[in-house]
mmCIF file of C-alpha atoms in Angstrom:
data_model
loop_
_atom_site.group_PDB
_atom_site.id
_atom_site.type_symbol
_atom_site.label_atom_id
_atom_site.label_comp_id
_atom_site.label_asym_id
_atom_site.label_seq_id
_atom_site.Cartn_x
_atom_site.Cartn_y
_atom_site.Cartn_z
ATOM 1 C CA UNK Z 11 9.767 -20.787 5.284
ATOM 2 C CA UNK Z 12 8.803 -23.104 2.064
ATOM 3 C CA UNK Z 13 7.119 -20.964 -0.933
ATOM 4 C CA UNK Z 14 5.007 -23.353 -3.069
ATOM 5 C CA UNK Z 15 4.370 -20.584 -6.152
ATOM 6 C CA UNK Z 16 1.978 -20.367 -8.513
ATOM 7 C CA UNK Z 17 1.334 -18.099 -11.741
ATOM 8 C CA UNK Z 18 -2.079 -16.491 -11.806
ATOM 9 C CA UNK Z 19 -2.234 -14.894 -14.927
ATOM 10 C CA UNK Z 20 -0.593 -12.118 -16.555
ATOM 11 C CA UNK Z 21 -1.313 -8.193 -16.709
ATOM 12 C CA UNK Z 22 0.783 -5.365 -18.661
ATOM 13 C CA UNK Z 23 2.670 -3.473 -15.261
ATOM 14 C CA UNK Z 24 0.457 -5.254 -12.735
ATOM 15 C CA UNK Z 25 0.901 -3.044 -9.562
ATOM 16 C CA UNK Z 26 -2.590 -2.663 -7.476
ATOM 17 C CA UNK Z 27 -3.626 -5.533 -5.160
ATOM 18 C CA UNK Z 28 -6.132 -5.853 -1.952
ATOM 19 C CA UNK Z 29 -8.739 -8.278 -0.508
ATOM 20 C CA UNK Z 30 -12.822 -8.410 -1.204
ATOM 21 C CA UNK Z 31 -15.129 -10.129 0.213
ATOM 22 C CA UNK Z 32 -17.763 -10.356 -2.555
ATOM 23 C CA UNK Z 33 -21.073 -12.841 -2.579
ATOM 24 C CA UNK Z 34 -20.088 -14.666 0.823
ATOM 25 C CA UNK Z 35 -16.496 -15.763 -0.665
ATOM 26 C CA UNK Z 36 -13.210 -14.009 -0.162
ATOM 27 C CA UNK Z 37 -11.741 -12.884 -3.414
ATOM 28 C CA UNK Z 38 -8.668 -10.387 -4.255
ATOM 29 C CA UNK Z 39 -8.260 -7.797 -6.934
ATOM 30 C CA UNK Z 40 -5.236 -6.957 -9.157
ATOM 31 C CA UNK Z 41 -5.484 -3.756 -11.106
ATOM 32 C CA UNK Z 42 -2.763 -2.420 -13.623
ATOM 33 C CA UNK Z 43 -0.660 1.044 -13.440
ATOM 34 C CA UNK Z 44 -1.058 1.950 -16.857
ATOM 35 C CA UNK Z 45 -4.013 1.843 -19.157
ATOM 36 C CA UNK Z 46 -4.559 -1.815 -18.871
ATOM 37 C CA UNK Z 47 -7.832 -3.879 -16.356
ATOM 38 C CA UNK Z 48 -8.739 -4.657 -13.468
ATOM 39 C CA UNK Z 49 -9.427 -8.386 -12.832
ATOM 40 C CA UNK Z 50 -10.854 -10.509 -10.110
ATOM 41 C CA UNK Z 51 -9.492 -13.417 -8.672
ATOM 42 C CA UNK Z 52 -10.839 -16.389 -6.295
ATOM 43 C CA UNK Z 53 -8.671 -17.100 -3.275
ATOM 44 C CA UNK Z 54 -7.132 -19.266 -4.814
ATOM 45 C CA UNK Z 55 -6.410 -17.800 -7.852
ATOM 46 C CA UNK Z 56 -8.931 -18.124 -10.691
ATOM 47 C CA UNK Z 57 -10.070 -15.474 -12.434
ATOM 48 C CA UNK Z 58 -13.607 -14.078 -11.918
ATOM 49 C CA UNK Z 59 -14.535 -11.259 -13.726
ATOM 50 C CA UNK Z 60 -12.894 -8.014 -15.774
ATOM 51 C CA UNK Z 61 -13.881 -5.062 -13.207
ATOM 52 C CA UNK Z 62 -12.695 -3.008 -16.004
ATOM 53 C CA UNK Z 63 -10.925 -2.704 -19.188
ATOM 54 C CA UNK Z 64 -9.357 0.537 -18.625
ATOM 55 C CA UNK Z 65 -7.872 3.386 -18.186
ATOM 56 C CA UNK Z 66 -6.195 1.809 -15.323
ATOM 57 C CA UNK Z 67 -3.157 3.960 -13.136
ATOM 58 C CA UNK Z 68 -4.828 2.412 -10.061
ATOM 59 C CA UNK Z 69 -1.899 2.846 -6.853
ATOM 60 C CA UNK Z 70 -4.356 1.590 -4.508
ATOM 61 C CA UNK Z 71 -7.737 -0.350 -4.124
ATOM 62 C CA UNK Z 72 -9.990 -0.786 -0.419
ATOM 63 C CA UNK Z 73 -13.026 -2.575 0.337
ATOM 64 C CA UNK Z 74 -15.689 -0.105 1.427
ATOM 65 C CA UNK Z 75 -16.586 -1.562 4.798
ATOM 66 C CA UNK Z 76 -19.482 -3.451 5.029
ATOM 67 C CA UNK Z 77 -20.167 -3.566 1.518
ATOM 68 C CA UNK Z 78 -20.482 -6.581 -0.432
ATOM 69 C CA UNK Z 79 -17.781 -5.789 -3.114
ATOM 70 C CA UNK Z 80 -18.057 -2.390 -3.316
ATOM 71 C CA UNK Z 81 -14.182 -0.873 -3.218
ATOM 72 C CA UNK Z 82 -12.384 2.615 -3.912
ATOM 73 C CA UNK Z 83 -9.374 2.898 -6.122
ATOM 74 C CA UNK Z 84 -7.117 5.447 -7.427
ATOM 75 C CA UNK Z 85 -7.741 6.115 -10.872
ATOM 76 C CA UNK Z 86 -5.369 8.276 -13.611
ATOM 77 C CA UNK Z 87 -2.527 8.303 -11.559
ATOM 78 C CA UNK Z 88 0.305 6.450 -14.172
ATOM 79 C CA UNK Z 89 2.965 8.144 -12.229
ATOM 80 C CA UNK Z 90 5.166 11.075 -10.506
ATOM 81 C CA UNK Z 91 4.957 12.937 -14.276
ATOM 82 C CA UNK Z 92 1.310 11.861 -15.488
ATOM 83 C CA UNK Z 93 -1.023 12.041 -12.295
ATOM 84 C CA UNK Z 94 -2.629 15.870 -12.375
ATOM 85 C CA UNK Z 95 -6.198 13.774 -13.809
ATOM 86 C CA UNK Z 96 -5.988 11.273 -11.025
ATOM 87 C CA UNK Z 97 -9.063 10.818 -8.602
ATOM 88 C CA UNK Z 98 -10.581 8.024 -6.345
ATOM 89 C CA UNK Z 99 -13.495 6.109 -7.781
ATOM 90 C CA UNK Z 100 -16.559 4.262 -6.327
ATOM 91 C CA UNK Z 101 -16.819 0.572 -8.371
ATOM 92 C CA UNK Z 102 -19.932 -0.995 -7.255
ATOM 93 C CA UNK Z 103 -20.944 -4.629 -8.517
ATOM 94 C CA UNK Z 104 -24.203 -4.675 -10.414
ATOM 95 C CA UNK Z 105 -23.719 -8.252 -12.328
ATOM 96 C CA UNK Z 106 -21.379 -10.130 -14.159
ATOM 97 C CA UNK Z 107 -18.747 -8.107 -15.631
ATOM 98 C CA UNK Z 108 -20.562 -5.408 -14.819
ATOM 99 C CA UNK Z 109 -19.522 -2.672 -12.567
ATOM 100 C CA UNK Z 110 -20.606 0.744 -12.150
ATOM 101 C CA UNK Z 111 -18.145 3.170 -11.932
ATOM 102 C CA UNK Z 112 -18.052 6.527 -10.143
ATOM 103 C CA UNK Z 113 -15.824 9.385 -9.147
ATOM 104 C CA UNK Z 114 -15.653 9.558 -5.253
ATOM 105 C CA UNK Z 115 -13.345 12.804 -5.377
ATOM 106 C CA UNK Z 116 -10.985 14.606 -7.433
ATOM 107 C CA UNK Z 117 -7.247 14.162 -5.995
ATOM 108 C CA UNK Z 118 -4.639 15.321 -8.802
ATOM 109 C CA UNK Z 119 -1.511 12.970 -8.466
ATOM 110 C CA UNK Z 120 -3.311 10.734 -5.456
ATOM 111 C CA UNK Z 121 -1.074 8.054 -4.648
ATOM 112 C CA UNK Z 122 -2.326 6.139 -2.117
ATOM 113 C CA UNK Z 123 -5.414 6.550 0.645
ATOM 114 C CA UNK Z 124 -6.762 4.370 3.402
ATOM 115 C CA UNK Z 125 -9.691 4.182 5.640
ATOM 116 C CA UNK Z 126 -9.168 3.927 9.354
ATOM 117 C CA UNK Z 127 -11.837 3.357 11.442
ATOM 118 C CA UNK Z 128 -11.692 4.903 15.498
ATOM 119 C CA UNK Z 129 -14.765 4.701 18.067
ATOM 120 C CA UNK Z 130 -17.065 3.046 15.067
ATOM 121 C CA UNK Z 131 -16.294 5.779 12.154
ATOM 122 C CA UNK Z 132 -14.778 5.362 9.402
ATOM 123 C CA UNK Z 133 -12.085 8.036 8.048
ATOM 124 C CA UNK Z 134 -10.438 8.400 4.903
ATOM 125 C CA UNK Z 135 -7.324 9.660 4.369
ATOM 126 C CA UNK Z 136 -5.614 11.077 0.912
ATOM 127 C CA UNK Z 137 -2.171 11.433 0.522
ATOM 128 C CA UNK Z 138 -0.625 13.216 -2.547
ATOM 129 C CA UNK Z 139 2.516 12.630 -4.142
ATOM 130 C CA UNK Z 140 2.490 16.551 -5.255
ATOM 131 C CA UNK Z 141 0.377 19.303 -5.585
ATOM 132 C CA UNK Z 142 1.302 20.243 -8.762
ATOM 133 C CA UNK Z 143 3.767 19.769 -12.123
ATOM 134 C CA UNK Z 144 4.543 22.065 -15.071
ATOM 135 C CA UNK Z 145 7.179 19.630 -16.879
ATOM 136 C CA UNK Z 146 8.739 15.949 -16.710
ATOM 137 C CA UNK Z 147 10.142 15.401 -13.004
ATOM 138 C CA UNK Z 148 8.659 18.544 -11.545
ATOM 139 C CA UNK Z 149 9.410 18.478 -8.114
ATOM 140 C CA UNK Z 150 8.485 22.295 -6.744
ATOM 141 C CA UNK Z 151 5.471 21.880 -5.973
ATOM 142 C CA UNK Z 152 5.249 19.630 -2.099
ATOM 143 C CA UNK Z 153 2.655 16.734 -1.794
ATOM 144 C CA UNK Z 154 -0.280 17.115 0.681
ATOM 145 C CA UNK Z 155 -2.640 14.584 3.153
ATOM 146 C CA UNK Z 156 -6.166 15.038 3.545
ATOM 147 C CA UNK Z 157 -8.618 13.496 5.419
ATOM 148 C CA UNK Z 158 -12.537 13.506 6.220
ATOM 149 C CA UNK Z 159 -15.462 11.089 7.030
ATOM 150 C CA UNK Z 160 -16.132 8.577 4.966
ATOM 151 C CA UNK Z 161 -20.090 8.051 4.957
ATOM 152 C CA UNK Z 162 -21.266 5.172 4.886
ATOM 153 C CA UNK Z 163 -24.181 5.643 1.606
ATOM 154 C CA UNK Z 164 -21.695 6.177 -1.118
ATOM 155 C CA UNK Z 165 -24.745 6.275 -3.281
ATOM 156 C CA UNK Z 166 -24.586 9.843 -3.876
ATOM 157 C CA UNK Z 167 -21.287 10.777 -4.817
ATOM 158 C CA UNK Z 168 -20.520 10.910 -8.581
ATOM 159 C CA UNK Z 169 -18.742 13.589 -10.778
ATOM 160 C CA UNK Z 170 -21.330 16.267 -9.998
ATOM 161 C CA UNK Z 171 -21.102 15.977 -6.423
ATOM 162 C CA UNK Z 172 -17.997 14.446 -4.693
ATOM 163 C CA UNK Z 173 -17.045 13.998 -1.163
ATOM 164 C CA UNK Z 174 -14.989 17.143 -0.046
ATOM 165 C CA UNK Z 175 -11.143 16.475 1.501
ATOM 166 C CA UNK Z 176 -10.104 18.781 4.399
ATOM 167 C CA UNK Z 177 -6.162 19.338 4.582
ATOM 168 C CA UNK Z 178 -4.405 17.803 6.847
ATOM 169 C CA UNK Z 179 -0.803 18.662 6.211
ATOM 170 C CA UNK Z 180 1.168 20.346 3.161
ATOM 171 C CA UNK Z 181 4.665 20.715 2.669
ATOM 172 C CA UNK Z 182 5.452 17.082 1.729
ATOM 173 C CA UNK Z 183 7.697 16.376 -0.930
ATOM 174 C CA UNK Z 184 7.718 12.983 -2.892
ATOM 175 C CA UNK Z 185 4.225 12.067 -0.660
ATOM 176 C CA UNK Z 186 4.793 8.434 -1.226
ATOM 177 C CA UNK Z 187 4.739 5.721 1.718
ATOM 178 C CA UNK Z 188 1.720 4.676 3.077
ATOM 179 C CA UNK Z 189 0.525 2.195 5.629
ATOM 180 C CA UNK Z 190 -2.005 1.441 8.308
ATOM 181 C CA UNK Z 191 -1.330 0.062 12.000
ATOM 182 C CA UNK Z 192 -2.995 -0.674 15.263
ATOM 183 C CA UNK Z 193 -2.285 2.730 17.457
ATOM 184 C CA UNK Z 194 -3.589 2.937 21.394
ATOM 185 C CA UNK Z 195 -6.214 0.796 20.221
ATOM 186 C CA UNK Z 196 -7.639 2.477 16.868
ATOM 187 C CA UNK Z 197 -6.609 2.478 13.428
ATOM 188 C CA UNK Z 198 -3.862 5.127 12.322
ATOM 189 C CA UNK Z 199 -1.469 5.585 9.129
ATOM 190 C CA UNK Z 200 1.878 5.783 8.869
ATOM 191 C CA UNK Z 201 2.848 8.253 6.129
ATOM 192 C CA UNK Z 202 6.611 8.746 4.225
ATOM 193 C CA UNK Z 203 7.750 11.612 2.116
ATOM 194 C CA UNK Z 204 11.518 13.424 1.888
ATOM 195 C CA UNK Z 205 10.469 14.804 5.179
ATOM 196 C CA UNK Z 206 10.348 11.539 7.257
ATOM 197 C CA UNK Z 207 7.469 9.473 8.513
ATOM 198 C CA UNK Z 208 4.346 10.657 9.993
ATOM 199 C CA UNK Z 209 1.580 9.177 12.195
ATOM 200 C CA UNK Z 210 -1.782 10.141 11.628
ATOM 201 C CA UNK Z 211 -4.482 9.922 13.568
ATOM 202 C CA UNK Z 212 -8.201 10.233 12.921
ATOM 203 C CA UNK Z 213 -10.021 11.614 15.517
ATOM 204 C CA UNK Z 214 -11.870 10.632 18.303
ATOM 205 C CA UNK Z 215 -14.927 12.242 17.427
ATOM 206 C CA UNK Z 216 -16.104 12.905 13.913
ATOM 207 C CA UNK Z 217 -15.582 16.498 13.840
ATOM 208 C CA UNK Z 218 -12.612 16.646 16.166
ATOM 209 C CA UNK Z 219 -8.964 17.608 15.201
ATOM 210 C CA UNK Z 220 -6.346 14.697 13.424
ATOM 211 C CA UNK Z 221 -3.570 14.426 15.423
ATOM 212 C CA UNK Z 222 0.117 14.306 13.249
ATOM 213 C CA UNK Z 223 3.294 12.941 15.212
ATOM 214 C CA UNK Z 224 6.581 12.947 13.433
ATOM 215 C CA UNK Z 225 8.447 9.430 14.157
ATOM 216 C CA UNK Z 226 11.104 9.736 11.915
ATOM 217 C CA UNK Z 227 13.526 12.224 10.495
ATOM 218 C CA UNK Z 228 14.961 11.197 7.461
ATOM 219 C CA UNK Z 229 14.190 11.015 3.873
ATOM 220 C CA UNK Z 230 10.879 7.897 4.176
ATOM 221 C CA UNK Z 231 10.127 6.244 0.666
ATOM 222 C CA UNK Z 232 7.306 3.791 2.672
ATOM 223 C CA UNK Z 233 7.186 1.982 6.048
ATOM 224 C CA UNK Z 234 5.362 0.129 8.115
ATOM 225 C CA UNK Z 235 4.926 0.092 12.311
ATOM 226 C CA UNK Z 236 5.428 -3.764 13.523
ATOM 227 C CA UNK Z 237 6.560 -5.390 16.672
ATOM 228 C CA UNK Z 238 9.336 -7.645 15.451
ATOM 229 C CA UNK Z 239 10.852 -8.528 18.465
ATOM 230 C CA UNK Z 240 7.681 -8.823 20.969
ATOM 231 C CA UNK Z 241 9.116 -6.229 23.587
ATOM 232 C CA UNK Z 242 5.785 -4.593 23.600
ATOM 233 C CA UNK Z 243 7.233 -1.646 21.673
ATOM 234 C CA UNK Z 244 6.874 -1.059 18.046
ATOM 235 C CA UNK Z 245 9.944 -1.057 15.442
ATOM 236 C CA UNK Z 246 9.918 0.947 12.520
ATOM 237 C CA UNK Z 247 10.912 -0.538 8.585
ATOM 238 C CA UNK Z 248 11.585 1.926 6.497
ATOM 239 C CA UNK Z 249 12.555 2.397 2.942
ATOM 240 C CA UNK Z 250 14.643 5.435 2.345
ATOM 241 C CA UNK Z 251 14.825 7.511 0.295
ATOM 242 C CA UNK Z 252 12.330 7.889 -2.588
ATOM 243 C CA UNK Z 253 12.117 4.532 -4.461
ATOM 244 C CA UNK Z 254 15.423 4.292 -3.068
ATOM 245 C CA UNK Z 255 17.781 1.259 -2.148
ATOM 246 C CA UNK Z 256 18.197 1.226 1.425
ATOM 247 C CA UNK Z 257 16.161 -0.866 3.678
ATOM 248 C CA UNK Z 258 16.346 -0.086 8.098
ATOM 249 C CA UNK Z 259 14.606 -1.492 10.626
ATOM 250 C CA UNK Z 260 14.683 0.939 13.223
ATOM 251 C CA UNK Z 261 14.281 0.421 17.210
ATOM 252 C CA UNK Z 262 12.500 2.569 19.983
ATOM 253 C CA UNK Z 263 14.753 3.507 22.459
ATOM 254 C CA UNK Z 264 14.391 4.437 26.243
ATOM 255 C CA UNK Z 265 13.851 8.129 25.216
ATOM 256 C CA UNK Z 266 11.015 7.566 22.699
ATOM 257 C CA UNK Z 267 13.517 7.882 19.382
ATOM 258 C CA UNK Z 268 14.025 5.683 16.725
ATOM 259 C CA UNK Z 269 17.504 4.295 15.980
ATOM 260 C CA UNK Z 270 18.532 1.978 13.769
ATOM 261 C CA UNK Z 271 19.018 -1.577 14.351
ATOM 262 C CA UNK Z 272 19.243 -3.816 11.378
ATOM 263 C CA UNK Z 273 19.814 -2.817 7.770
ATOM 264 C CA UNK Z 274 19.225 -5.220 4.776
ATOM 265 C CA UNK Z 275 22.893 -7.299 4.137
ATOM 266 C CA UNK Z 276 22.874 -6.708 0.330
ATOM 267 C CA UNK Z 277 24.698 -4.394 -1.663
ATOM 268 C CA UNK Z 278 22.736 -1.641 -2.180
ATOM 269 C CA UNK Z 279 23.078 -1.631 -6.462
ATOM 270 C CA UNK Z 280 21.134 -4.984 -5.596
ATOM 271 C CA UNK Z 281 18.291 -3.367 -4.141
ATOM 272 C CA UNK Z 282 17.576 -0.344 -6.239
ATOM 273 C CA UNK Z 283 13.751 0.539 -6.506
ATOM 274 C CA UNK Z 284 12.571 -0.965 -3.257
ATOM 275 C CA UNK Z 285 8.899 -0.765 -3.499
ATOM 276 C CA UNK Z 286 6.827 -3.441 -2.428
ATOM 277 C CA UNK Z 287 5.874 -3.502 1.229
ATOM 278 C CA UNK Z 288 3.538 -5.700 3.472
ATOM 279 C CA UNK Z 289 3.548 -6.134 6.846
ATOM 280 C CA UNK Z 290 1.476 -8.412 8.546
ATOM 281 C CA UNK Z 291 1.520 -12.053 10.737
ATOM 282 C CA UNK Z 292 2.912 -14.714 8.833
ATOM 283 C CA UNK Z 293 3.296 -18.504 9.836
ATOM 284 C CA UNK Z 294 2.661 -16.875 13.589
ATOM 285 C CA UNK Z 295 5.344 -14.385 13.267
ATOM 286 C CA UNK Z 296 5.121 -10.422 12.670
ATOM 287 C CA UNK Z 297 6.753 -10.639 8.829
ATOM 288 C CA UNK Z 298 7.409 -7.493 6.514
ATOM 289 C CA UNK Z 299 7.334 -8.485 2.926
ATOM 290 C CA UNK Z 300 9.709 -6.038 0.840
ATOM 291 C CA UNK Z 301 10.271 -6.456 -3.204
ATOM 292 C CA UNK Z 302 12.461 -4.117 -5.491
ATOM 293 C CA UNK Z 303 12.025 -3.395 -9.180
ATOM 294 C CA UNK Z 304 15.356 -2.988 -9.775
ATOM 295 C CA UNK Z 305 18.946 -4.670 -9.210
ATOM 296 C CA UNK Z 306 18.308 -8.716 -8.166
ATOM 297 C CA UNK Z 307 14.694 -7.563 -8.460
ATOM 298 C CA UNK Z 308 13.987 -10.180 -5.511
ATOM 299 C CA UNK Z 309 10.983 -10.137 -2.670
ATOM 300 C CA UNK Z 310 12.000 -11.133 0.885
ATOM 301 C CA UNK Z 311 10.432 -11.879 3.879
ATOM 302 C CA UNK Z 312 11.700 -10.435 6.970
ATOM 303 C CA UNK Z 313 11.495 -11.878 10.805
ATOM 304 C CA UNK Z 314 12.690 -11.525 13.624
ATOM 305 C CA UNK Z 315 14.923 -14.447 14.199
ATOM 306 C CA UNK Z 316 14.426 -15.100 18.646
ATOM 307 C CA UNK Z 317 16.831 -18.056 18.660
ATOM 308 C CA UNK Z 318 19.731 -15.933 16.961
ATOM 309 C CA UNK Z 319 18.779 -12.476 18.455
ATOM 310 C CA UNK Z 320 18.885 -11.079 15.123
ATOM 311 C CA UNK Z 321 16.580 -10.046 12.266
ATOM 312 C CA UNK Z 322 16.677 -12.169 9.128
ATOM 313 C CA UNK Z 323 15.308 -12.141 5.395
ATOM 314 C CA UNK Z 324 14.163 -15.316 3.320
ATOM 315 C CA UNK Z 325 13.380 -15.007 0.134
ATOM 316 C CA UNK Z 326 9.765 -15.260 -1.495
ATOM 317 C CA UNK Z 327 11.322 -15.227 -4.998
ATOM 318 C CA UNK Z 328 13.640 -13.971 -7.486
ATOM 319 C CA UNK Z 329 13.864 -11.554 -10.757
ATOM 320 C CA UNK Z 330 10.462 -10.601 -10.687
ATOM 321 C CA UNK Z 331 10.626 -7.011 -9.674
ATOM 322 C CA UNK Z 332 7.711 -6.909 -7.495
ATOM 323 C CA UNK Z 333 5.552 -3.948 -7.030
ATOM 324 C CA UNK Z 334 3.099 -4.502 -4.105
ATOM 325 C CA UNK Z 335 2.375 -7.647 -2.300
ATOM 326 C CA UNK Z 336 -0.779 -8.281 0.198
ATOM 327 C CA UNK Z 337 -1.116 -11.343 2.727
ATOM 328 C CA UNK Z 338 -4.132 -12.899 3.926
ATOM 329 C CA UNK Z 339 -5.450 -16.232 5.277
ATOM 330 C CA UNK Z 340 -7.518 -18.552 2.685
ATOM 331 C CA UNK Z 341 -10.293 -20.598 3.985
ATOM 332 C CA UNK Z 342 -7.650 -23.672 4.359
ATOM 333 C CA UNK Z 343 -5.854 -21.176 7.082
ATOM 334 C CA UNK Z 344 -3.326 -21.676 5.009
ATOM 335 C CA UNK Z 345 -0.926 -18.236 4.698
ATOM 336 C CA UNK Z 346 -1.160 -16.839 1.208
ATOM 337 C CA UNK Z 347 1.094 -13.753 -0.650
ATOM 338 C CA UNK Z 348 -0.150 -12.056 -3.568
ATOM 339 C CA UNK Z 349 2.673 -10.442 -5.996
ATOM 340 C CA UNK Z 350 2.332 -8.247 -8.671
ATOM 341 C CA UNK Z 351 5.197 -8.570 -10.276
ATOM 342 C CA UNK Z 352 5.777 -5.638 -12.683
ATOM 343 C CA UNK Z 353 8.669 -6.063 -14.527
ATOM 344 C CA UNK Z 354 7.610 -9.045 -15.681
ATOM 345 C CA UNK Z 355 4.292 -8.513 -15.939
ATOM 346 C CA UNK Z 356 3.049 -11.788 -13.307
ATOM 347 C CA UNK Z 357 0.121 -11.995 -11.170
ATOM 348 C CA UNK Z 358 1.467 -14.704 -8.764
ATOM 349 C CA UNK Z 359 0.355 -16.528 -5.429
ATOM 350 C CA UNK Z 360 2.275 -17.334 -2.891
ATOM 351 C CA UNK Z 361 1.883 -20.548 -0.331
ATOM 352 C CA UNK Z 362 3.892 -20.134 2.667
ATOM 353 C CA UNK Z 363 4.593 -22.931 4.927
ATOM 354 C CA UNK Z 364 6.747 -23.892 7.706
#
């Protein structure tokens, strides 16, 4: 793999990052953690427009499907001890630097969310690092999913009148990992909490019952579902335990269970904080993208390596202490990473070659 880098621009704790197609071009968005904007970018980097100047805490940002650069993103969540205010917003393009912002719903200490789509409906789904907090690493009170139907007029929703949340499961401490696969054919999400890692999925009917399948008993700060090894069955990459330092690939065996296969070759004080997680195709391979904050603060790519029957990890750079990365094709079909690189504050591209 050859990474030709390049340095975007710089935000104050860069951390949110997702694609939008907006006016017939693809463009990407970078939002900050902490009170700090939102910005725009081309695909291939330049900077369109300030979404926002603040307050920022944004964890995640989606597209609404269909929409012409209307996306949801967390809002007020600047982490595990400053999150009860947190909610998901509506921002809707109305000009030039100008976006409309509204409150979609009210989700104290939402961390991430998704929207899967099954037989032609779209679902979100909320998960919550906590449920609630009295004092500075308050941990007593379990995170929570929810889930509902996400309509597709968003028009109406604002701070008098937001889209209600059903629950979908309690009892989930440090409600952190979050990621969305292919599953029988329909979208499902894979979330992590001390607890292990869950797959949800929406149902087949609006109105019918999610269905929630533990995969994975052990302590699940995020993973992801991919089929490294093209056997047909999926593997599971997990990062264990809560912004923790250990990084498994695990393998289905004959009896349905995961076991472990292939754990990162690194001293673990090198990989403290691993946090950001991608997995997607890459250069025609299935390719997890995994950065840590702390330690060598480094970002790999990880393949599965036919020729030596092995897994192995090249790097996508060093001492940056990436916080979430996102893949997608540019209109060259050339591969293309976006890093936000916290700890040093770096919005950067990435072009991937063979």
């Amino acid at each position: 793999m050859n990474v030709e880098k390049k340095v975007i621009g710089n935000l104050n704790k860069c951390y949110a990052t997702t694609t939008l197609n907006y006016k017939g071009r693809p463009c990407f968005l970078v939002a900050a953690e902490k009170q700090d904007p939102c910005y725009l970018f081309s695909e291939d980097g330049e900077q369109l427009e300030t979404v926002w100047q603040g307050p920022g805490g944004v964890m995640t940002m989606i597209q609404v499907p269909g929409s012409d650069g209307q996306f949801l993103a967390t809002r007020k969540f600047y982490g595990p001890n400053d999150g009860a205010d947190a909610s998901i917003v509506i921002a809707t393009p109305k000009g030039e630097n100008d976006w409309e912002i509204r409150t979609l719903c009210r989700a104290p200490f939402v961390h991430r969310f998704g929207i899967l789509n099954r037989g032609g409906i779209n679902y979100l789904i909320v998960c919550c690092l906590k449920s609630g907090h009295e004092y500075k690493n308050d941990w007593r009170f379990p995170g929570e999913t929810y889930g509902t139907v996400l309509p597709a007029d968003l028009s109406a929703y604002n701070d008098e009148n937001q889209l209600e949340l059903t629950l979908l499961q309690d009892g989930m401490l440090k409600n952190h990992g979050f990621s969305v696969f292919q599953h029988g054919g329909h979208d499902a999400a894979l979330v992590g909490c001390e607890e292990g890692a869950f797959i949800f999925d929406p149902p087949m009917v609006p109105g019918g019952e999610w269905v929630v399948t533990k995969v994975l008993d052990i302590p699940t700060s995020d993973a992801v579902m991919v089929d490294f090894d093209g056997d047909g069955k999926m593997e599971l990459g997990v990062i264990s335990d809560f912004h923790g330092n250990s990084l498994t690939i695990y393998h289905e065996n004959e009896h349905g269970h995961y076991i472990p296969q292939w754990k990162y070759p690194a001293p673990e004080a090198d990989t403290e904080m691993l946090h950001a997680t991608w997995a997607d195709t890459i250069l025609g391979k299935p390719t997890w993208i995994v950065g840590w904050r702390k330690g060598t603060k480094d970002t790999v790519a990880i393949t599965w390596d036919a020729e030596a029957g092995n897994y192995r990890a090249d790097f996508l750079d060093r001492n940056t202490g990436c916080a979430n990365a996102m893949h997608f094709v540019n209109s060259k079909g050339q591969d293309v990473i976006v890093g936000t690189n916290r700890e040093i504050n770096e919005i950067a591209l990435y072009t991937v070659t063979e």
